[in-house]
mmCIF file of C-alpha atoms in Angstrom:
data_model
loop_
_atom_site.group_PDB
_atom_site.id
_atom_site.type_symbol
_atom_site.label_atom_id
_atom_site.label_comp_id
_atom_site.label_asym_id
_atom_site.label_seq_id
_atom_site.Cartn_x
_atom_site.Cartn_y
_atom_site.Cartn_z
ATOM 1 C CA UNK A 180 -27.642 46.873 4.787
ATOM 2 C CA UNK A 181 -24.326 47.038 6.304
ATOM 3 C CA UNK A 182 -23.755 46.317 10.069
ATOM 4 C CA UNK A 183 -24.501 48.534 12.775
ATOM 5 C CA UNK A 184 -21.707 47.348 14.732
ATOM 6 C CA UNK A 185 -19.085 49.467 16.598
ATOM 7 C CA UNK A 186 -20.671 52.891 16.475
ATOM 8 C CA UNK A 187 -18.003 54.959 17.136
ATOM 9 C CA UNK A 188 -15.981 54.101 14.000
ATOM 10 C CA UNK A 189 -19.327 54.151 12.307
ATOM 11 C CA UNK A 190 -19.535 58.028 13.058
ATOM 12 C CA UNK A 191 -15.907 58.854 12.601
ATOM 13 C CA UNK A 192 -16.949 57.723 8.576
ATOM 14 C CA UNK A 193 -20.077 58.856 8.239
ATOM 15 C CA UNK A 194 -18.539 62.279 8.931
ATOM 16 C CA UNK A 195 -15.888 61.567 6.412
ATOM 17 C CA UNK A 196 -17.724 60.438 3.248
ATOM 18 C CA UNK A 197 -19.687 62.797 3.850
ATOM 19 C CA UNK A 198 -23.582 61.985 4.507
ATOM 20 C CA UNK A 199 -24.128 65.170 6.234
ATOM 21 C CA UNK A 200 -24.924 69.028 4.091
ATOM 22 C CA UNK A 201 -24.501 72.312 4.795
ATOM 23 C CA UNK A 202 -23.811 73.989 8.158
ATOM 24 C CA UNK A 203 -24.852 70.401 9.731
ATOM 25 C CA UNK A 204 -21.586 68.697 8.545
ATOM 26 C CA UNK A 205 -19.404 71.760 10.192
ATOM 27 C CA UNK A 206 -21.854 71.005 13.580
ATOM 28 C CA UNK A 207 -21.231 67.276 13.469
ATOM 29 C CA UNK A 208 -17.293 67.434 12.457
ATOM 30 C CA UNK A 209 -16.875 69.779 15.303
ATOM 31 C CA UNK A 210 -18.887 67.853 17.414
ATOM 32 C CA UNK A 211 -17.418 64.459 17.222
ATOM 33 C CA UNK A 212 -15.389 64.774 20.807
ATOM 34 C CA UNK A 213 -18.767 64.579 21.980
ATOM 35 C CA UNK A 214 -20.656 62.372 19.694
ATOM 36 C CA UNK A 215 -17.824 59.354 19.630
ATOM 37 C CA UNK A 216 -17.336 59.143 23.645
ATOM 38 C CA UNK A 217 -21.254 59.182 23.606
ATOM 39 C CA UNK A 218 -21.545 56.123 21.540
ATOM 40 C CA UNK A 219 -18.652 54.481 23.528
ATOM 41 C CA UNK A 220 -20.652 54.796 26.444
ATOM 42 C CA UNK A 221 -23.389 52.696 24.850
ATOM 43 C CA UNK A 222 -20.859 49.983 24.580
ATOM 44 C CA UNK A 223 -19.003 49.887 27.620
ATOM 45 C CA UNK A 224 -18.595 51.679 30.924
ATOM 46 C CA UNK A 225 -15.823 53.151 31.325
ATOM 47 C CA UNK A 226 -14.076 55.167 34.888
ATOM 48 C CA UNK A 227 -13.202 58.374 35.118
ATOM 49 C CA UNK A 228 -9.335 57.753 34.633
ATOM 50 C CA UNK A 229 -10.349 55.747 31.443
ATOM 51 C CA UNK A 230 -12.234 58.557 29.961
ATOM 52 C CA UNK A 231 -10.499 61.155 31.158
ATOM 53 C CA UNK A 232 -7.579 59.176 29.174
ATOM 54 C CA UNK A 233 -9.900 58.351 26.087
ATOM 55 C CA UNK A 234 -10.795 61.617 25.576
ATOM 56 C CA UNK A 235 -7.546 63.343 25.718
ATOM 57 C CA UNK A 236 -5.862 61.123 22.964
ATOM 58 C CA UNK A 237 -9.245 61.282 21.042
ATOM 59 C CA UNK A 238 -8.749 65.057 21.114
ATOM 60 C CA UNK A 239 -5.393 64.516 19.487
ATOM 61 C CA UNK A 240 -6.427 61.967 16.841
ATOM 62 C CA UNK A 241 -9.381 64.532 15.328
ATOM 63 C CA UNK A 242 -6.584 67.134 14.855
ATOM 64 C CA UNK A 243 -4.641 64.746 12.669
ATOM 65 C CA UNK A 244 -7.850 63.655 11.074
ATOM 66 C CA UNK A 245 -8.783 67.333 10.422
ATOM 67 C CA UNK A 246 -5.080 68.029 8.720
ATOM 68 C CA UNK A 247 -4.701 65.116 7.022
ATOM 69 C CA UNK A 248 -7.588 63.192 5.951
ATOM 70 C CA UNK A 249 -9.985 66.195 5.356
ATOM 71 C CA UNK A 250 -8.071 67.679 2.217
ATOM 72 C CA UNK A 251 -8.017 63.570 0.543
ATOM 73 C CA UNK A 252 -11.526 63.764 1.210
ATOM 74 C CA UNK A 253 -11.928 67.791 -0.176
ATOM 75 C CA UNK A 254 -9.562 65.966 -3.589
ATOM 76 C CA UNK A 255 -12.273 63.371 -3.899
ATOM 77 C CA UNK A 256 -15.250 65.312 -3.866
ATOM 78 C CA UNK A 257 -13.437 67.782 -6.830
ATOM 79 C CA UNK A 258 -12.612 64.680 -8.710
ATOM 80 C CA UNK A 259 -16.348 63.305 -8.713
ATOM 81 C CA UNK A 260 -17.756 66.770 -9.519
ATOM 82 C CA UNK A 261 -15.688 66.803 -12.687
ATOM 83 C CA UNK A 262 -16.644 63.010 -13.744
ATOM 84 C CA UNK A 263 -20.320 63.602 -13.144
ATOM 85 C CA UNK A 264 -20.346 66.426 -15.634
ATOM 86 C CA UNK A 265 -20.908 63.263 -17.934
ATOM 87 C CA UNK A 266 -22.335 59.885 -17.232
ATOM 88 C CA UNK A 267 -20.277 57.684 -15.066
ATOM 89 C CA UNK A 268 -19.237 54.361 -16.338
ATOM 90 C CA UNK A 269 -19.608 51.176 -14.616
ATOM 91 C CA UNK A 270 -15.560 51.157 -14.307
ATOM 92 C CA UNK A 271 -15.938 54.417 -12.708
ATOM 93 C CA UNK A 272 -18.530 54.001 -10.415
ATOM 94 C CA UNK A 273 -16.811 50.603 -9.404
ATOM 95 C CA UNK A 274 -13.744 52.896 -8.332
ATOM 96 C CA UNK A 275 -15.256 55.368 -6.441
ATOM 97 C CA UNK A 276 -16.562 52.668 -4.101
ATOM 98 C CA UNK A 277 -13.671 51.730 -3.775
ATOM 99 C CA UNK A 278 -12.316 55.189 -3.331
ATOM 100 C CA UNK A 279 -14.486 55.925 -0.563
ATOM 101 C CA UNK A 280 -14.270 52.485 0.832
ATOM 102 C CA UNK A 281 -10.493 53.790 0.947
ATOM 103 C CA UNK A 282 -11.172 57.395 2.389
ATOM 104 C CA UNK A 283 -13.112 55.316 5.464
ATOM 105 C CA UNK A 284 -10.070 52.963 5.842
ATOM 106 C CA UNK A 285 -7.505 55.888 5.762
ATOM 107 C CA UNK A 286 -9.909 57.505 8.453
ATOM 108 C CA UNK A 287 -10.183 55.106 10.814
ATOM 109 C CA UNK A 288 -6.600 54.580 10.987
ATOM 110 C CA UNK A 289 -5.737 57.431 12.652
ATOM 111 C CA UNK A 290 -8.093 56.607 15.398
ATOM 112 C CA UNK A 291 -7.233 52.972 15.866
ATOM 113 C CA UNK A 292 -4.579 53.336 18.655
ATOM 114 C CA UNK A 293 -7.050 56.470 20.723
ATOM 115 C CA UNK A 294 -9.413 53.311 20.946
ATOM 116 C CA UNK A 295 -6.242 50.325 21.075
ATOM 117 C CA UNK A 296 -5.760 52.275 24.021
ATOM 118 C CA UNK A 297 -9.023 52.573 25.566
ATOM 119 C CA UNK A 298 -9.955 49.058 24.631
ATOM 120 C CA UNK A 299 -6.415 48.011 26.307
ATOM 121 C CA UNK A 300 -7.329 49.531 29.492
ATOM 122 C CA UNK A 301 -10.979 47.535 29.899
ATOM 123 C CA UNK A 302 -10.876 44.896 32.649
ATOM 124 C CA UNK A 303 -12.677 42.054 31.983
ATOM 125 C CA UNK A 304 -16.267 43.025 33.165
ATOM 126 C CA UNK A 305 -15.984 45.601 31.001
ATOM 127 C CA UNK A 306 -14.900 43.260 27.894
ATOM 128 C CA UNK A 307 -17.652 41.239 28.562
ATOM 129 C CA UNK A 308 -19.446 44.108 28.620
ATOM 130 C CA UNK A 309 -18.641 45.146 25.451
ATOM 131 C CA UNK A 310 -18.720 42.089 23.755
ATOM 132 C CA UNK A 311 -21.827 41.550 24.973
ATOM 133 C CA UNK A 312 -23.597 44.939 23.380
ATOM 134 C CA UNK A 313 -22.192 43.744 20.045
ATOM 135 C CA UNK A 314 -23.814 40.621 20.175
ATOM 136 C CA UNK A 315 -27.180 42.224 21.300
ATOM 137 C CA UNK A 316 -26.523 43.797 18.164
ATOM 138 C CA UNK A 317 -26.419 40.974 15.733
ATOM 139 C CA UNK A 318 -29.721 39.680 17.635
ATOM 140 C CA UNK A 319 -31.361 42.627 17.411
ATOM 141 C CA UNK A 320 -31.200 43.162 13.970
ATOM 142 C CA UNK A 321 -31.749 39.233 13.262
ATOM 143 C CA UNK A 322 -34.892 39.934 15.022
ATOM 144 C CA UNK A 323 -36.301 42.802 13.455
ATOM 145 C CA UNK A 324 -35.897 41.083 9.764
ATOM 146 C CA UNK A 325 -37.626 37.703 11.592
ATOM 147 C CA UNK A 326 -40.402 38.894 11.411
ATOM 148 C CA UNK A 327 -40.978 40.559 7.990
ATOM 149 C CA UNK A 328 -41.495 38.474 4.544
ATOM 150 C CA UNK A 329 -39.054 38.803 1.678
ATOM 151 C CA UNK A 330 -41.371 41.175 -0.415
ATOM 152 C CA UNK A 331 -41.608 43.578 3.156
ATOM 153 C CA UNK A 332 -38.000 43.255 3.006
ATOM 154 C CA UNK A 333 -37.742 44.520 -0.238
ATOM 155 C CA UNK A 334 -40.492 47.335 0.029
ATOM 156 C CA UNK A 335 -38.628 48.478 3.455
ATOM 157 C CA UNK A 336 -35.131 48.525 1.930
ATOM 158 C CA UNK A 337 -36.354 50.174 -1.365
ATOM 159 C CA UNK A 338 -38.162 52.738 0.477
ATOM 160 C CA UNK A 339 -35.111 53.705 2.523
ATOM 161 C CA UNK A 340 -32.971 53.845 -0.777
ATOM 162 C CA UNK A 341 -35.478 56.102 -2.579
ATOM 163 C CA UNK A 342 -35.177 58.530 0.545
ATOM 164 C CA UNK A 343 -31.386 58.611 -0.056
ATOM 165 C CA UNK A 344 -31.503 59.385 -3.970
ATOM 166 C CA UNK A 345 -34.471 61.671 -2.986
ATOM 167 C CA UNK A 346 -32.262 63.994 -0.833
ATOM 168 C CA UNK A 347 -29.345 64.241 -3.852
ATOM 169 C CA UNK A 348 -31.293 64.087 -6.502
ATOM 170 C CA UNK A 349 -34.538 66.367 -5.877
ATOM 171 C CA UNK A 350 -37.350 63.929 -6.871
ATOM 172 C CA UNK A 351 -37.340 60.520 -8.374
ATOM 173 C CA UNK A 352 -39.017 59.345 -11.867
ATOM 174 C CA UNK A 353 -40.643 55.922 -11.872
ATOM 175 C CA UNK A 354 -37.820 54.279 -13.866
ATOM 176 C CA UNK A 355 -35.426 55.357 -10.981
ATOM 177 C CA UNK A 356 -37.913 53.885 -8.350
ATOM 178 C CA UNK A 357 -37.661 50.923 -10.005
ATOM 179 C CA UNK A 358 -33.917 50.326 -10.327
ATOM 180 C CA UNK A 359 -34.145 51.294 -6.736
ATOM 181 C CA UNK A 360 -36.186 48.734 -6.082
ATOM 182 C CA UNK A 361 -34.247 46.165 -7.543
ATOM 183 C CA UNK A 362 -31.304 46.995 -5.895
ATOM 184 C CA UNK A 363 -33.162 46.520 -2.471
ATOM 185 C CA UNK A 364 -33.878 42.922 -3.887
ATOM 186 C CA UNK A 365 -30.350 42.344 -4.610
ATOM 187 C CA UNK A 366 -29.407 43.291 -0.916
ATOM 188 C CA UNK A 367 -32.209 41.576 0.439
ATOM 189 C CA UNK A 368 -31.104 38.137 -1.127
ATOM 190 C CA UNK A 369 -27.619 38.954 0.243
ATOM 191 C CA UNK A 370 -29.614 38.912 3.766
ATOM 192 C CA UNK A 371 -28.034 35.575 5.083
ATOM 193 C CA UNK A 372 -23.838 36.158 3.652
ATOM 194 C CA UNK A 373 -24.416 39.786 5.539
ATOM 195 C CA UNK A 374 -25.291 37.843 8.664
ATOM 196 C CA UNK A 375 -22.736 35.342 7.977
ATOM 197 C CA UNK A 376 -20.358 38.306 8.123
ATOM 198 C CA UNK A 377 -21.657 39.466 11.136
ATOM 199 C CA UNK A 378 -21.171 36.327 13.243
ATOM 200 C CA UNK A 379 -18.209 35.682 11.549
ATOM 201 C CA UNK A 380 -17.096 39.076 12.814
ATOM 202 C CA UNK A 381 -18.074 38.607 16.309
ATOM 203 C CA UNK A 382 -15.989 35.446 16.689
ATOM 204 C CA UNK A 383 -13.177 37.522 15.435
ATOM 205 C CA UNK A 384 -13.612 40.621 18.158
ATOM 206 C CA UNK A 385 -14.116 38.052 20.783
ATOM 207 C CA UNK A 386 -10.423 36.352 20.173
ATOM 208 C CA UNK A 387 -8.907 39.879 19.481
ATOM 209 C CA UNK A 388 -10.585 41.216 23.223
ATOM 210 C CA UNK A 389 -9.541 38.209 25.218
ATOM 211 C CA UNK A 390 -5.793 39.340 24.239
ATOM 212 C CA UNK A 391 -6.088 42.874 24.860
ATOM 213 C CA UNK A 392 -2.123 42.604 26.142
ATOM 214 C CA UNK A 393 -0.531 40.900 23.133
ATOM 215 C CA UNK A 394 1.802 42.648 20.849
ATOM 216 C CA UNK A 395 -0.302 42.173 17.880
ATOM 217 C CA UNK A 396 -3.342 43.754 19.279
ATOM 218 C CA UNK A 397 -3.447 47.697 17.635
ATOM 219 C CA UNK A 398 -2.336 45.918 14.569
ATOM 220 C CA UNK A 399 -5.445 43.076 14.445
ATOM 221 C CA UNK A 400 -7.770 45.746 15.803
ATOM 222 C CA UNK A 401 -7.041 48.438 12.467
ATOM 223 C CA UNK A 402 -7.589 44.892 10.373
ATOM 224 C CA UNK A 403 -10.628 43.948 11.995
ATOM 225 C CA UNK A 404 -11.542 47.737 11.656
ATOM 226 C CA UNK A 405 -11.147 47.975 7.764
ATOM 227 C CA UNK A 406 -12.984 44.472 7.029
ATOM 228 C CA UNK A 407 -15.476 45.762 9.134
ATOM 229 C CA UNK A 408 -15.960 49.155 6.819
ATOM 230 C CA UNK A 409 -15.595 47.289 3.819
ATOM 231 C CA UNK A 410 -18.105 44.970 4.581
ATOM 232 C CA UNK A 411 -15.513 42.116 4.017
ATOM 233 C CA UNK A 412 -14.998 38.073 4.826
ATOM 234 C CA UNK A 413 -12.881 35.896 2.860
ATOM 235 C CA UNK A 414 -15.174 33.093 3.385
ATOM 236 C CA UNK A 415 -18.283 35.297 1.283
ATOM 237 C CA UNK A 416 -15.562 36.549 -1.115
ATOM 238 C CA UNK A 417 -17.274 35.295 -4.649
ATOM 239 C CA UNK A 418 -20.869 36.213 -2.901
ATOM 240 C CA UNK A 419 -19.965 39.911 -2.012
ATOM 241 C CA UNK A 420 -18.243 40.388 -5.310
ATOM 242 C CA UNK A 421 -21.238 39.222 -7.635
ATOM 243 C CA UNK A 422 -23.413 42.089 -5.600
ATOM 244 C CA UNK A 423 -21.068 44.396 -6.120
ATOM 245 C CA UNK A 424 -21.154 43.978 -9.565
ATOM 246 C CA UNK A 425 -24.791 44.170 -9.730
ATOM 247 C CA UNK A 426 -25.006 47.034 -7.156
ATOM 248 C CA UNK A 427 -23.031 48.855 -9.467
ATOM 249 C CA UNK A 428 -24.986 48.011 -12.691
ATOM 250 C CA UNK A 429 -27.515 49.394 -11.106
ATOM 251 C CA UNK A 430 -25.842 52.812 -9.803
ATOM 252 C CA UNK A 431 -24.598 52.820 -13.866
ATOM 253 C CA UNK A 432 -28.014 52.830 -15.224
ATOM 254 C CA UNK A 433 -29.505 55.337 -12.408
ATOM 255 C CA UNK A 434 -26.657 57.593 -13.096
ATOM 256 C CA UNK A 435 -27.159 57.632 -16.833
ATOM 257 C CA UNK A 436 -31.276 57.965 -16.382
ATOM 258 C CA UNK A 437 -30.635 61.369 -14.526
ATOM 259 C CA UNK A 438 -32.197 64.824 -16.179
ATOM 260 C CA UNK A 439 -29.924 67.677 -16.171
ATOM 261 C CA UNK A 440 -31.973 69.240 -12.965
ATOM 262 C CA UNK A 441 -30.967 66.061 -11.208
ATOM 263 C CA UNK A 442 -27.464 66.515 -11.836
ATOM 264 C CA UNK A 443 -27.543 70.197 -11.250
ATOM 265 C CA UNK A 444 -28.594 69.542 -7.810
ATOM 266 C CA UNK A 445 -26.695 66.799 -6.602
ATOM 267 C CA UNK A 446 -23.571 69.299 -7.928
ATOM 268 C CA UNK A 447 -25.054 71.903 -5.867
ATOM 269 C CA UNK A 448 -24.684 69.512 -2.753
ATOM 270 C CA UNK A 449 -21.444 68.392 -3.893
ATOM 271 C CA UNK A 450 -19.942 71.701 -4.275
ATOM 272 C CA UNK A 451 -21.602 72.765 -0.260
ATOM 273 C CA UNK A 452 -19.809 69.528 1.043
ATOM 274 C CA UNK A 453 -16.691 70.681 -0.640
ATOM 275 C CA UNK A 454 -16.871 74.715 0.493
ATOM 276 C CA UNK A 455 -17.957 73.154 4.155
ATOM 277 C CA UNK A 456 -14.798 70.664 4.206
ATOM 278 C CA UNK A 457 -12.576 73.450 3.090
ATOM 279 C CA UNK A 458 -13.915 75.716 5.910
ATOM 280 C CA UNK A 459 -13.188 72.917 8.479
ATOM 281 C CA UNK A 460 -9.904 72.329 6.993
ATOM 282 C CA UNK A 461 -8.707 76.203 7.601
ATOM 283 C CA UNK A 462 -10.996 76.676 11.239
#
């Protein structure tokens, strides 16, 4: 249940923790010079000069990304294959959150002055513009959870989650259903601190966009960037942290209620991502 907002970082991770298999991952990767302007576009309008501009230093920032970021994220993917060959503790599974939290971060970086620089060149219209689809945003997803009760909520959020383990794991037992089901009950009471962050983080892009000039701005924009991935607010600090902890409870008993076919696939996937990442690495 983390926000939808600013799409184009939203990509750049998904590619690099790694939600794609197989020969798709090697089509998206390769594909993101397309797939990142595309999403700009649904943000803001940009002239030709702009994204003639954008598009050259994103072309630049995806090389560094493939040289350096790929191989941390190849290291990872090793490192969990060889602590999964056992049942992961609750310590572990806390740091590989936190690892991969990290891995998104690290990512983003490198594209933070491609879009300082694109973001930099918007004149107002087009700040308003894209200030504007962000908000649309917020509403749009405050509407579409308006309308459903808690217990929808839940049964929406728990069926989405089941889809997820599904695709790792091969097939779900009822047990795992279940401590799916009550992690989609723990998110679903977090409903009004995630949209707490989410107007909170509006407020925050607004004042960063109506300086676009100032010194400070590439350095405010990675910082607004990394809260943003982390799904962190220092005013919901105590509230996010007590559903992490029970988030990853809940990840510690699933992992420890897996059968050895369970594990043998989601190794299987794990060792595809890994052969796929080291064949984009050496393209």
């Amino acid at each position: 249940m983390k926000t939808q907002l600013f799409s184009p970082f939203r990509l750049i991770i998904v590619a690099a923790v790694l939600l794609l298999t197989g020969c798709v991952l090697r089509l998206g990767y390769n594909t993101l010079d397309f797939w990142i302007p595309y999403y700009v576009s649904d943000y803001v309008s940009l002239n030709s000069s702009q994204e003639k501009s954008f598009e050259s230093d994103l072309d630049l920032a995806l090389a560094e990304h493939r040289e350096k970021e790929l191989p941390k994220i190849h290291r990872l993917i090793s490192e969990l294959q060889q602590d999964l060959k056992q049942p992961l503790s609750f310590n572990q599974i806390r740091g590989y959150h936190f690892k991969f939290t990290a891995i998104g971060q690290e990512s983003a970086t490198i594209f933070v002055p491609t879009f300082s620089r694109m973001l930099r060149s918007l004149d107002q219209t087009q700040r308003q513009q894209f200030n504007q689809k962000i908000a649309d945003d917020i509403e749009k997803i405050r509407q579409e959870r308006a309308v459903l009760t808690t217990k929808q909520k839940i049964t929406k959020r728990s069926q989405a989650l089941q889809k997820t383990a599904k695709d790792w794991l091969g097939s779900l037992t009822n047990k795992q259903r279940t401590l799916l089901t009550e992690l989609a009950g723990y998110q679903v009471e977090m409903e009004p601190t995630f949209f707490s962050i989410r107007e909170n983080f509006l407020t925050d892009w607004k004042a960063l966009m109506a300086q676009p000039q100032s010194a400070a701005f590439q350095q405010e924009l990675k910082r607004t960037v990394h809260d943003l991935l982390a799904f962190e607010n220092p005013t919901a600090e105590q509230e996010l942290e007590f559903y992490l902890n029970r988030r990853f409870d809940v990840m510690r008993r699933l992992n420890h209620s897996l059968s050895d076919d369970q594990r043998q696939h989601m190794q299987a996937l794990l060792t595809d991502l890994r052969k796929d990442i080291a064949a984009l690495i050496y393209q």
